[in-house]
Amino acid sequence: MKKNEVILSVSHLSKQFGSNLVLKDISIEVNQGEVIVIIGPSGSGKSTLLRCLNYLEVPTSGEIHLHGMNLHPKSSESEIDAFRKNIGMVFQSFNLFPHLTVLENITIAPIQVLKISKAEAIARATLLLKNVGLSEKINAYPRDLSGGQQQRVAIARALAMQPDVMLFDEATSALDPELVGEVLKVMKDLALSGMTMVIVTHEMDFARDVSDRVIFMDKGLIVEQGTPQEIFQTPREQRTIDFIKRT
Amino acid sequence: MESELGFWAFSKIVVLPRLLGGMYITLQLTLISGALGLMLGMVLALFRISRFSILKWFSLLYITLFRGTPLLLQILFIYFALPTILERYEINMVLDSFSAGVLALTLNSAAYLAEIFRAGILSIPKGQTEAARALGLSRHQTMYKIIIPQTYRRIIPPVVNELSALTKETSLVSVISLSELLYVTQRIGSKYLRVWEVYIWAALGYLIIVMVLSLIAARVEKRLEFKGGV
């Protein structure tokens, strides 16, 4: 499944909020089909890094490449919009559009952005809803769904754009414990299907189970990265050891 | 002769037919300036939150001006002063009292409505914009497809408030002799010297318009509640 072909690369990315340097010269290469999990204590900059990957947060310096496209702090709005078409994002708080039905939530971006026909968008959405196990909720409104169901719809919504890379920003952190499993299962299925994923999470078992590579961040730096085996069983850096012990 | 009629007969023969005419004008003033005010108000609200500071400042200046001076003054200014100013620049604009009234009421209500719309837009959580932008929707698409539709239900109460105020403020246009409800009322009252009978009917006239308006708004609000509850 892994083609060892770099699909997304981040080079020398830094982000400063006021005088606070939250990301310090981060470089990462993500291979096609790779599942990367970013772990680290809160305030380590892992969510900021993820949000920089689709420019929800504009980095202070550095570049991001996604096959052929290149974003830097001076990129125009239309370049950013074009870039975002290829990157899906799932948020901690779901952020479904409450005034739209489940179907409309999933079809709005493909229709508005990709300009595909309504019929095709509906066909796509129907299939995706089946994959996340929510076919019967197609005409429901978000408020009628549980948190786990909302998050699964949010995943389907992002996938409807057929992105090259999916970003997950603590996708299960806002869920009741009994609802976490259903969302993780959808994410795992997605990983198995070959989707390239960058995941920020506190679910260590999931990280161990699903990821190809684990990145440990602290204080805006990548402290250590490696296979889940390496990071969880034989970490080299003291900070990583301390963090793994605590979790 | 009419002044010897009893309350009901006087109301039926003299007051109501004329007041209905006035009420019709009042209703027209309200609906036209309300509709135009809503449109202009939305434009001003979007200007106010725009990235372009010139639009922002224009909107702020406009709102400050129209909220900071009396509507009565604005009506008089537009009817009496504006044509003489325009004349200096050799623009001949004759505004009849109805158009002047509509213009003043529109410009004035737009200032208040703009702030209502702005508050509505700002009340939508930031996550909605982020989710839309992350999907690739442009700034425009995000505003018109995602954010503004979510504001409808929550701005209905303050908008109805403003439109009720507008309904009653149309009475100020009587100062430029437009025969709307209050103007007609005053005329009949002084002609027949039967003041209280006339004013009671006029009050009822305004009350009815405002109540119908509130009723329609309640219906719309209910309808939107069924649609996702936002």
PDB file of N, CA and C in Angstrom, chain B residues 41-64 67 111 114-115 117-119 122:
ATOM      1  N   GLY B  41     -29.636  47.343   4.900  1.00  0.00           N
ATOM      2  CA  GLY B  41     -29.051  46.968   6.190  1.00  0.00           C
ATOM      3  C   GLY B  41     -28.080  45.811   6.045  1.00  0.00           C
ATOM      4  N   MET B  42     -28.454  44.828   5.200  1.00  0.00           N
ATOM      5  CA  MET B  42     -27.561  43.685   5.007  1.00  0.00           C
ATOM      6  C   MET B  42     -26.263  44.111   4.324  1.00  0.00           C
ATOM      7  N   VAL B  43     -26.407  44.990   3.325  1.00  0.00           N
ATOM      8  CA  VAL B  43     -25.205  45.497   2.647  1.00  0.00           C
ATOM      9  C   VAL B  43     -24.297  46.216   3.651  1.00  0.00           C
ATOM     10  N   LEU B  44     -24.905  47.058   4.479  1.00  0.00           N
ATOM     11  CA  LEU B  44     -24.122  47.811   5.467  1.00  0.00           C
ATOM     12  C   LEU B  44     -23.454  46.879   6.478  1.00  0.00           C
ATOM     13  N   ALA B  45     -24.174  45.819   6.864  1.00  0.00           N
ATOM     14  CA  ALA B  45     -23.604  44.868   7.829  1.00  0.00           C
ATOM     15  C   ALA B  45     -22.386  44.177   7.221  1.00  0.00           C
ATOM     16  N   LEU B  46     -22.510  43.781   5.938  1.00  0.00           N
ATOM     17  CA  LEU B  46     -21.386  43.110   5.276  1.00  0.00           C
ATOM     18  C   LEU B  46     -20.207  44.078   5.114  1.00  0.00           C
ATOM     19  N   PHE B  47     -20.522  45.338   4.833  1.00  0.00           N
ATOM     20  CA  PHE B  47     -19.464  46.359   4.770  1.00  0.00           C
ATOM     21  C   PHE B  47     -18.757  46.455   6.118  1.00  0.00           C
ATOM     22  N   ARG B  48     -19.551  46.437   7.157  1.00  0.00           N
ATOM     23  CA  ARG B  48     -19.029  46.660   8.509  1.00  0.00           C
ATOM     24  C   ARG B  48     -18.037  45.579   8.925  1.00  0.00           C
ATOM     25  N   ILE B  49     -18.235  44.343   8.418  1.00  0.00           N
ATOM     26  CA  ILE B  49     -17.312  43.269   8.787  1.00  0.00           C
ATOM     27  C   ILE B  49     -16.362  42.944   7.643  1.00  0.00           C
ATOM     28  N   SER B  50     -16.317  43.828   6.652  1.00  0.00           N
ATOM     29  CA  SER B  50     -15.475  43.583   5.479  1.00  0.00           C
ATOM     30  C   SER B  50     -13.990  43.671   5.823  1.00  0.00           C
ATOM     31  N   ARG B  51     -13.175  43.057   4.955  1.00  0.00           N
ATOM     32  CA  ARG B  51     -11.726  43.153   5.113  1.00  0.00           C
ATOM     33  C   ARG B  51     -11.229  44.529   4.695  1.00  0.00           C
ATOM     34  N   PHE B  52     -12.034  45.220   3.868  1.00  0.00           N
ATOM     35  CA  PHE B  52     -11.583  46.495   3.318  1.00  0.00           C
ATOM     36  C   PHE B  52     -11.971  47.635   4.243  1.00  0.00           C
ATOM     37  N   SER B  53     -10.964  48.343   4.722  1.00  0.00           N
ATOM     38  CA  SER B  53     -11.247  49.312   5.773  1.00  0.00           C
ATOM     39  C   SER B  53     -12.091  50.474   5.270  1.00  0.00           C
ATOM     40  N   ILE B  54     -12.035  50.768   3.967  1.00  0.00           N
ATOM     41  CA  ILE B  54     -12.847  51.890   3.476  1.00  0.00           C
ATOM     42  C   ILE B  54     -14.338  51.576   3.603  1.00  0.00           C
ATOM     43  N   LEU B  55     -14.706  50.327   3.302  1.00  0.00           N
ATOM     44  CA  LEU B  55     -16.103  49.912   3.449  1.00  0.00           C
ATOM     45  C   LEU B  55     -16.509  49.910   4.919  1.00  0.00           C
ATOM     46  N   LYS B  56     -15.599  49.410   5.751  1.00  0.00           N
ATOM     47  CA  LYS B  56     -15.841  49.372   7.190  1.00  0.00           C
ATOM     48  C   LYS B  56     -16.137  50.768   7.732  1.00  0.00           C
ATOM     49  N   TRP B  57     -15.279  51.707   7.331  1.00  0.00           N
ATOM     50  CA  TRP B  57     -15.440  53.068   7.834  1.00  0.00           C
ATOM     51  C   TRP B  57     -16.683  53.741   7.292  1.00  0.00           C
ATOM     52  N   PHE B  58     -16.983  53.488   6.044  1.00  0.00           N
ATOM     53  CA  PHE B  58     -18.199  54.057   5.464  1.00  0.00           C
ATOM     54  C   PHE B  58     -19.409  53.603   6.261  1.00  0.00           C
ATOM     55  N   SER B  59     -19.462  52.291   6.512  1.00  0.00           N
ATOM     56  CA  SER B  59     -20.600  51.723   7.209  1.00  0.00           C
ATOM     57  C   SER B  59     -20.716  52.288   8.632  1.00  0.00           C
ATOM     58  N   LEU B  60     -19.569  52.368   9.297  1.00  0.00           N
ATOM     59  CA  LEU B  60     -19.567  52.888  10.666  1.00  0.00           C
ATOM     60  C   LEU B  60     -20.057  54.340  10.702  1.00  0.00           C
ATOM     61  N   LEU B  61     -19.573  55.123   9.742  1.00  0.00           N
ATOM     62  CA  LEU B  61     -19.963  56.529   9.658  1.00  0.00           C
ATOM     63  C   LEU B  61     -21.468  56.647   9.408  1.00  0.00           C
ATOM     64  N   TYR B  62     -21.950  55.849   8.475  1.00  0.00           N
ATOM     65  CA  TYR B  62     -23.367  55.847   8.134  1.00  0.00           C
ATOM     66  C   TYR B  62     -24.217  55.539   9.354  1.00  0.00           C
ATOM     67  N   ILE B  63     -23.858  54.447  10.031  1.00  0.00           N
ATOM     68  CA  ILE B  63     -24.651  54.008  11.175  1.00  0.00           C
ATOM     69  C   ILE B  63     -24.637  55.077  12.279  1.00  0.00           C
ATOM     70  N   THR B  64     -23.455  55.639  12.515  1.00  0.00           N
ATOM     71  CA  THR B  64     -23.338  56.669  13.545  1.00  0.00           C
ATOM     72  C   THR B  64     -24.244  57.858  13.225  1.00  0.00           C
ATOM     73  N   ARG B  67     -28.116  56.822  13.329  1.00  0.00           N
ATOM     74  CA  ARG B  67     -28.618  56.481  14.664  1.00  0.00           C
ATOM     75  C   ARG B  67     -28.477  57.657  15.612  1.00  0.00           C
ATOM     76  N   ALA B 111     -29.826  51.529   9.213  1.00  0.00           N
ATOM     77  CA  ALA B 111     -28.749  51.683  10.192  1.00  0.00           C
ATOM     78  C   ALA B 111     -28.951  50.729  11.367  1.00  0.00           C
ATOM     79  N   ALA B 114     -28.693  47.006  10.182  1.00  0.00           N
ATOM     80  CA  ALA B 114     -27.305  46.600   9.905  1.00  0.00           C
ATOM     81  C   ALA B 114     -26.658  46.055  11.166  1.00  0.00           C
ATOM     82  N   GLU B 115     -26.891  46.723  12.276  1.00  0.00           N
ATOM     83  CA  GLU B 115     -26.283  46.267  13.524  1.00  0.00           C
ATOM     84  C   GLU B 115     -26.878  44.943  13.979  1.00  0.00           C
ATOM     85  N   PHE B 117     -28.010  42.588  11.922  1.00  0.00           N
ATOM     86  CA  PHE B 117     -27.423  41.570  11.045  1.00  0.00           C
ATOM     87  C   PHE B 117     -25.975  41.277  11.443  1.00  0.00           C
ATOM     88  N   ARG B 118     -25.255  42.335  11.750  1.00  0.00           N
ATOM     89  CA  ARG B 118     -23.848  42.153  12.125  1.00  0.00           C
ATOM     90  C   ARG B 118     -23.749  41.290  13.384  1.00  0.00           C
ATOM     91  N   ALA B 119     -24.581  41.616  14.367  1.00  0.00           N
ATOM     92  CA  ALA B 119     -24.566  40.833  15.604  1.00  0.00           C
ATOM     93  C   ALA B 119     -24.912  39.378  15.298  1.00  0.00           C
ATOM     94  N   LEU B 122     -21.910  37.647  13.696  1.00  0.00           N
ATOM     95  CA  LEU B 122     -20.830  37.427  14.653  1.00  0.00           C
ATOM     96  C   LEU B 122     -21.192  36.373  15.700  1.00  0.00           C
TER      97      LEU B 122
END
